[in-house]
Tab-separated table of C-alpha atoms in Angstrom:
chain	number	residue	atom	x	y	z
A	1151	MET	CA	25.695	130.656	144.827
A	1152	ARG	CA	26.469	127.258	146.313
A	1153	LEU	CA	24.441	124.652	144.457
A	1154	THR	CA	23.605	121.385	146.171
A	1155	PRO	CA	21.073	118.608	145.555
A	1156	ILE	CA	18.189	118.789	148.008
A	1157	ARG	CA	15.963	116.049	149.367
A	1158	VAL	CA	12.279	116.738	150.013
A	1159	GLY	CA	10.856	113.740	151.810
A	1160	GLU	CA	11.695	110.829	149.530
A	1161	ILE	CA	12.129	113.072	146.476
A	1162	GLN	CA	15.614	114.044	145.348
A	1163	LEU	CA	15.934	117.351	143.468
A	1164	ASN	CA	18.893	118.389	141.353
A	1165	ASN	CA	19.502	121.716	143.040
A	1166	ASN	CA	18.421	124.140	145.732
A	1167	VAL	CA	17.148	127.038	143.579
A	1168	PHE	CA	13.348	127.136	143.325
A	1169	LEU	CA	10.783	129.228	141.439
A	1170	ALA	CA	8.144	130.594	143.799
A	1171	PRO	CA	4.411	130.248	143.185
A	1172	LEU	CA	3.278	133.541	141.644
A	1173	ALA	CA	-0.448	134.147	141.220
A	1174	GLY	CA	-1.240	134.986	137.623
A	1175	TYR	CA	2.165	134.009	136.273
A	1176	THR	CA	3.581	130.576	137.125
A	1177	ASN	CA	1.553	128.686	134.567
A	1178	TYR	CA	2.865	125.663	132.674
A	1179	PRO	CA	4.762	127.513	129.901
A	1180	PHE	CA	6.474	129.873	132.358
A	1181	ARG	CA	7.426	127.062	134.736
A	1182	ARG	CA	8.769	125.022	131.849
A	1183	LEU	CA	10.865	127.997	130.762
A	1184	CYS	CA	12.340	128.500	134.246
A	1185	LYS	CA	12.977	124.776	134.681
A	1186	GLY	CA	14.920	124.789	131.421
A	1187	TYR	CA	17.056	127.647	132.726
A	1188	GLY	CA	18.043	125.666	135.793
A	1189	ALA	CA	15.354	125.944	138.473
A	1190	GLY	CA	15.475	122.837	140.660
A	1191	LEU	CA	11.751	122.996	141.433
A	1192	CYS	CA	8.910	125.192	140.173
A	1193	TYR	CA	5.554	125.766	141.859
A	1194	THR	CA	2.159	126.270	140.294
A	1195	GLU	CA	0.081	129.315	141.034
A	1196	MET	CA	-1.778	128.845	144.301
A	1197	VAL	CA	-5.071	127.034	143.805
A	1198	SER	CA	-8.098	126.889	146.050
A	1199	ALA	CA	-8.759	123.649	147.922
A	1200	LYS	CA	-12.475	124.444	147.751
A	1201	GLY	CA	-12.150	125.083	144.024
A	1202	LEU	CA	-10.799	121.564	143.638
A	1203	LYS	CA	-13.574	120.130	145.798
A	1204	TYR	CA	-16.287	121.736	143.687
A	1205	GLY	CA	-14.649	120.970	140.349
A	1206	SER	CA	-13.833	124.534	139.271
A	1207	GLU	CA	-12.661	124.481	135.664
A	1208	ASN	CA	-10.506	127.554	136.268
A	1209	THR	CA	-8.746	125.760	139.113
A	1210	LYS	CA	-8.055	122.755	136.904
A	1211	GLU	CA	-6.620	125.001	134.190
A	1212	LEU	CA	-4.122	126.420	136.681
A	1213	LEU	CA	-2.830	122.887	137.246
A	1214	TYR	CA	-2.075	121.973	133.650
A	1215	THR	CA	1.210	120.099	133.268
A	1216	ASP	CA	2.747	117.356	131.157
A	1217	GLU	CA	5.889	115.247	130.993
A	1218	ARG	CA	7.780	117.946	129.055
A	1219	GLU	CA	7.862	120.111	132.167
A	1220	GLY	CA	9.899	117.534	134.024
A	1221	GLY	CA	7.960	117.655	137.278
A	1222	CYS	CA	6.851	120.477	139.542
A	1223	ALA	CA	5.016	121.149	142.793
A	1224	ALA	CA	1.461	122.383	143.278
A	1225	GLN	CA	0.509	124.992	145.857
A	1226	ILE	CA	-2.907	125.002	147.498
A	1227	PHE	CA	-4.606	127.310	149.972
A	1228	GLY	CA	-7.487	126.912	152.383
A	1229	SER	CA	-8.285	126.716	156.086
A	1230	GLU	CA	-10.346	123.535	156.550
A	1231	PRO	CA	-8.131	120.512	157.276
A	1232	GLU	CA	-10.429	117.883	155.766
A	1233	ILE	CA	-11.004	119.863	152.570
A	1234	MET	CA	-7.268	120.460	152.284
A	1235	ARG	CA	-6.627	116.706	152.548
A	1236	MET	CA	-9.339	116.026	149.965
A	1237	ALA	CA	-7.626	118.528	147.668
A	1238	CYS	CA	-4.334	116.656	147.989
A	1239	GLU	CA	-6.168	113.469	147.015
A	1240	ASN	CA	-7.984	115.113	144.110
A	1241	GLU	CA	-7.315	113.652	140.678
A	1242	ALA	CA	-6.245	117.085	139.421
A	1243	LEU	CA	-3.267	116.941	141.783
A	1244	ALA	CA	-2.266	113.407	140.816
A	1245	PRO	CA	0.651	114.599	138.615
A	1246	PHE	CA	2.203	116.506	141.537
A	1247	PRO	CA	4.161	114.471	144.123
A	1248	ILE	CA	4.868	117.609	146.172
A	1249	ILE	CA	2.043	119.761	147.530
A	1250	ASP	CA	2.848	123.101	149.140
A	1251	ILE	CA	0.473	124.767	151.569
A	1252	ASN	CA	0.239	128.542	151.351
A	1253	MET	CA	0.458	130.140	154.788
A	1254	GLY	CA	1.900	133.460	153.697
A	1255	CYS	CA	-0.383	135.126	151.157
A	1256	PRO	CA	-0.993	138.730	152.351
A	1257	VAL	CA	-3.905	139.530	149.999
A	1258	PRO	CA	-6.769	140.945	152.137
A	1259	LYS	CA	-9.436	138.664	150.630
A	1260	ILE	CA	-7.393	135.549	151.465
A	1261	TYR	CA	-6.408	136.813	154.906
A	1262	LYS	CA	-9.983	137.736	155.882
A	1263	ASN	CA	-11.107	134.213	154.980
A	1264	GLY	CA	-8.677	132.833	157.551
A	1265	GLU	CA	-6.396	131.485	154.813
A	1266	GLY	CA	-2.828	132.272	153.721
A	1267	SER	CA	-1.010	134.466	156.246
A	1268	ALA	CA	-3.990	134.365	158.636
A	1269	LEU	CA	-2.841	130.871	159.628
A	1270	LEU	CA	0.209	132.434	161.285
A	1271	GLU	CA	-2.223	133.629	163.957
A	1272	ASN	CA	-3.768	130.174	164.320
A	1273	PRO	CA	-0.841	127.746	164.615
A	1274	LYS	CA	-2.935	124.894	165.993
A	1275	LEU	CA	-5.173	124.990	162.925
A	1276	ALA	CA	-2.082	125.229	160.710
A	1277	GLU	CA	-0.758	122.053	162.356
A	1278	LYS	CA	-4.045	120.244	161.796
A	1279	ILE	CA	-4.005	121.189	158.120
A	1280	VAL	CA	-0.509	119.811	157.603
A	1281	LYS	CA	-1.276	116.608	159.519
A	1282	GLU	CA	-4.382	115.983	157.419
A	1283	CYS	CA	-2.575	116.703	154.155
A	1284	VAL	CA	0.223	114.301	155.091
A	1285	LYS	CA	-2.410	111.546	155.368
A	1286	SER	CA	-2.928	111.876	151.614
A	1287	GLY	CA	0.439	110.253	151.017
A	1288	LYS	CA	1.781	113.339	149.241
A	1289	THR	CA	5.030	115.032	150.221
A	1290	ILE	CA	3.898	118.194	152.006
A	1291	THR	CA	5.799	121.484	152.164
A	1292	VAL	CA	4.753	124.813	153.677
A	1293	LYS	CA	5.494	128.395	152.638
A	1294	PHE	CA	4.951	131.081	155.264
A	1295	ARG	CA	6.015	134.550	156.388
A	1296	ILE	CA	7.828	135.531	159.569
A	1297	GLY	CA	4.694	137.040	161.136
A	1298	ILE	CA	1.767	139.394	160.660
A	1299	ASN	CA	3.799	142.417	161.737
A	1300	GLU	CA	7.041	143.198	163.542
A	1301	ASP	CA	5.298	142.930	166.913
A	1302	SER	CA	4.207	139.349	166.307
A	1303	LEU	CA	7.150	137.437	164.823
A	1304	VAL	CA	6.478	133.703	164.948
A	1305	THR	CA	9.089	132.197	162.638
A	1306	GLU	CA	10.956	129.822	164.945
A	1307	GLU	CA	7.937	128.405	166.763
A	1308	PHE	CA	5.879	128.127	163.585
A	1309	ALA	CA	8.701	126.308	161.821
A	1310	LYS	CA	8.917	123.764	164.630
A	1311	ARG	CA	5.174	123.215	164.524
A	1312	MET	CA	5.229	122.620	160.761
A	1313	GLU	CA	8.059	120.105	161.108
A	1314	GLY	CA	6.252	118.373	163.957
A	1315	ALA	CA	3.069	118.153	161.902
A	1316	GLY	CA	4.912	116.330	159.100
A	1317	ALA	CA	6.095	118.951	156.613
A	1318	SER	CA	9.109	117.751	154.610
A	1319	LEU	CA	10.400	121.249	153.783
A	1320	ILE	CA	9.512	124.825	154.670
A	1321	THR	CA	10.026	128.033	152.725
A	1322	ILE	CA	10.181	131.267	154.691
A	1323	HIS	CA	9.485	134.645	153.129
A	1324	GLY	CA	11.539	136.930	155.320
A	1325	ARG	CA	8.983	139.721	155.515
A	1326	THR	CA	5.874	140.233	157.625
A	1327	LYS	CA	2.382	140.136	156.160
A	1328	ASP	CA	1.927	143.911	156.492
A	1329	LYS	CA	5.080	144.603	154.422
A	1330	ILE	CA	3.679	142.732	151.391
A	1331	TYR	CA	6.822	142.734	149.163
A	1332	ALA	CA	8.456	145.931	150.445
A	1333	GLY	CA	11.216	146.510	152.958
A	1334	ASP	CA	14.271	144.550	153.971
A	1335	VAL	CA	14.308	140.797	154.404
A	1336	ASN	CA	14.751	139.736	158.033
A	1337	PHE	CA	17.692	137.358	157.793
A	1338	ALA	CA	17.808	136.726	161.550
A	1339	GLU	CA	14.267	135.339	161.676
A	1340	ILE	CA	14.949	132.873	158.868
A	1341	ALA	CA	18.176	131.845	160.621
A	1342	LYS	CA	16.266	131.147	163.846
A	1343	ALA	CA	13.969	128.779	162.007
A	1344	LYS	CA	16.862	127.074	160.235
A	1345	ASN	CA	18.546	126.420	163.567
A	1346	ALA	CA	15.323	125.106	165.115
A	1347	VAL	CA	14.405	122.360	162.616
A	1348	LYS	CA	16.032	119.429	160.827
A	1349	ILE	CA	14.006	119.562	157.603
A	1350	PRO	CA	15.294	121.700	154.704
A	1351	VAL	CA	14.622	125.428	154.920
A	1352	MET	CA	14.338	127.566	151.786
A	1353	ALA	CA	14.823	131.334	152.106
A	1354	ASN	CA	12.638	133.663	150.056
A	1355	GLY	CA	12.732	137.410	149.537
A	1356	GLY	CA	14.878	139.949	147.736
A	1357	VAL	CA	16.759	137.644	145.341
A	1358	PHE	CA	17.429	139.621	142.148
A	1359	SER	CA	21.006	138.498	141.478
A	1360	ASN	CA	23.563	135.838	142.294
A	1361	GLU	CA	25.009	138.196	144.909
A	1362	ASP	CA	21.591	138.522	146.564
A	1363	ALA	CA	21.240	134.738	146.680
A	1364	GLU	CA	24.710	134.278	148.164
A	1365	ARG	CA	24.006	136.853	150.853
A	1366	LEU	CA	20.654	135.291	151.703
A	1367	MET	CA	22.271	131.865	152.049
A	1368	LYS	CA	25.164	133.214	154.116
A	1369	GLU	CA	23.062	135.322	156.483
A	1370	THR	CA	20.385	132.702	157.108
A	1371	GLY	CA	22.171	129.368	156.764
A	1372	ALA	CA	19.243	128.243	154.610
A	1373	ASP	CA	19.464	125.136	152.453
A	1374	GLY	CA	18.466	127.012	149.315
A	1375	VAL	CA	16.676	130.018	147.877
A	1376	MET	CA	13.323	130.617	146.252
A	1377	VAL	CA	13.145	133.255	143.516
A	1378	ALA	CA	9.919	135.204	142.985
A	1379	ARG	CA	9.485	138.594	141.283
A	1380	ALA	CA	12.971	138.638	139.758
A	1381	ALA	CA	11.970	135.746	137.505
A	1382	LEU	CA	9.180	137.851	136.014
A	1383	PHE	CA	11.678	140.421	134.774
A	1384	ASP	CA	14.192	137.821	133.637
A	1385	PRO	CA	13.607	134.057	133.850
A	1386	GLN	CA	17.270	133.637	132.998
A	1387	ILE	CA	18.129	134.641	136.551
A	1388	PHE	CA	18.131	130.872	137.034
A	1389	CYS	CA	20.977	130.655	134.521
A	1390	ALA	CA	22.970	133.106	136.635
A	1391	LEU	CA	22.252	131.143	139.807
A	1392	THR	CA	22.916	127.680	138.396
A	1393	GLY	CA	25.437	128.201	135.604
A	1394	THR	CA	22.986	127.114	132.900
A	1395	PRO	CA	23.808	128.525	129.415
A	1396	THR	CA	21.808	131.601	128.433
A	1397	GLU	CA	20.103	132.514	125.180
A	1398	SER	CA	18.965	135.773	123.643
A	1399	ARG	CA	15.931	137.623	124.982
A	1400	LYS	CA	14.285	137.106	121.586
A	1401	GLU	CA	14.833	133.323	121.695
A	1402	MET	CA	13.530	133.188	125.253
A	1403	PHE	CA	10.385	135.169	124.500
A	1404	GLU	CA	9.527	133.282	121.325
A	1405	LYS	CA	9.961	129.950	123.102
A	1406	GLN	CA	7.553	131.047	125.832
A	1407	MET	CA	5.118	132.371	123.223
A	1408	LYS	CA	5.205	129.067	121.335
A	1409	TRP	CA	4.526	127.011	124.452
A	1410	THR	CA	1.761	129.349	125.609
A	1411	ARG	CA	0.001	129.125	122.234
A	1412	GLN	CA	0.201	125.339	122.370
A	1413	VAL	CA	-1.822	125.064	125.587
A	1414	CYS	CA	-3.857	128.296	125.817
A	1415	ASP	CA	-6.377	130.019	123.566
A	1416	GLU	CA	-5.506	133.111	121.565
A	1417	ARG	CA	-7.166	135.575	123.931
A	1418	PHE	CA	-5.313	134.316	127.005
A	1419	THR	CA	-2.046	134.086	125.065
A	1420	THR	CA	-2.390	137.691	123.898
A	1421	VAL	CA	-3.184	139.106	127.333
A	1422	PHE	CA	-0.598	137.034	129.181
A	1423	MET	CA	2.266	137.519	126.736
A	1424	ARG	CA	1.642	141.266	126.590
A	1425	LYS	CA	2.255	141.311	130.338
A	1426	MET	CA	5.372	139.184	130.045
A	1427	ALA	CA	6.796	141.300	127.222
A	1428	ALA	CA	6.240	144.414	129.346
A	1429	PHE	CA	8.327	142.849	132.131
A	1430	TYR	CA	11.067	141.787	129.739
A	1431	VAL	CA	11.520	145.191	128.053
A	1432	LYS	CA	12.041	147.015	131.343
A	1433	GLY	CA	15.311	148.919	131.184
A	1434	THR	CA	15.381	148.807	127.375
A	1435	ARG	CA	15.797	152.123	125.587
A	1436	GLY	CA	12.355	153.372	124.566
A	1437	ALA	CA	10.622	150.840	126.842
A	1438	ALA	CA	7.669	153.122	127.627
A	1439	ALA	CA	6.784	153.569	123.962
A	1440	PHE	CA	7.134	149.839	123.321
A	1441	LYS	CA	4.822	149.081	126.247
A	1442	ASP	CA	2.191	151.416	124.835
A	1443	ARG	CA	2.315	149.516	121.563
A	1444	LEU	CA	2.369	146.127	123.254
A	1445	PHE	CA	-0.833	146.808	125.164
A	1446	GLN	CA	-2.580	147.798	121.957
A	1447	ALA	CA	-1.636	144.502	120.293
A	1448	GLN	CA	-4.646	142.272	119.661
A	1449	THR	CA	-2.983	139.012	118.603
A	1450	PRO	CA	0.112	136.964	119.490
A	1451	ASP	CA	1.554	137.686	116.046
A	1452	GLU	CA	1.277	141.437	116.618
A	1453	ILE	CA	3.151	141.019	119.898
A	1454	LEU	CA	5.879	139.037	118.155
A	1455	SER	CA	6.218	141.713	115.507
A	1456	ILE	CA	6.725	144.406	118.135
A	1457	THR	CA	9.175	142.423	120.254
A	1458	ARG	CA	11.279	141.552	117.212
A	1459	GLU	CA	11.798	145.259	116.660
A	1460	ILE	CA	13.105	145.516	120.213
A	1461	TRP	CA	15.419	142.534	120.284
A	1462	GLU	CA	16.654	142.156	116.711
């Protein structure tokens, strides 16, 4: 795809290929891996603004980063403008110059709380949230969907409101809330938003190859693409999109394992890396049997032993 530098507020990024925030997956080691494979910007898992206000240790753990990562963005969710601003000003978010506001999460619990995709139905509140967050001095971006369902598409108007409220970039997932991650991406809706605003527009949805990314860019006119689920199956999709040199699946996995063990305890490392290994072996001959063994592994070393059989 066509790579270009992209400017987000006053921040210049090397390229226009981003890793999406993925709940349960985009922790520090995984982001660092994807950044090394060429991602221009990586986002943390979404974290609760209220969790930050009340000092949740789990929330703070989701925000772990260090200088080796080379910079990333944090994503927060919530529905109370003042608490959202306080979150942006929280010490835990100090390492993150870019804060993204989640206005697209379709999970019922989030939606019923008036957060995530529910804000698509309350654009005035969404504007207030962005305006308050901008007061924090952080560079604010917004990720949202094209609507709740096909009968209530709001992309163009919502995009204009987010720009007017002070967002420096928007990312649009080209599906409605009720589609979750299924169905075709609505290129036309993303294109409407792109033509309606002057800030950069990132297109999200359905990118599993360089060809997918090129089509998404061509059909929408977007300034870049955001990769989500495809990165879980192969983080080296960023190599394909950016021309970064690849390495073997074994080298990739063992690098991620090493970094995960450095910052997480053994129990988390075991559970998390079992999940990642299961993604990575998809399509491999005998994958089902390997997965059965992987999920019986009780230590990181057992996981490494099994994966070496697969990739050596």
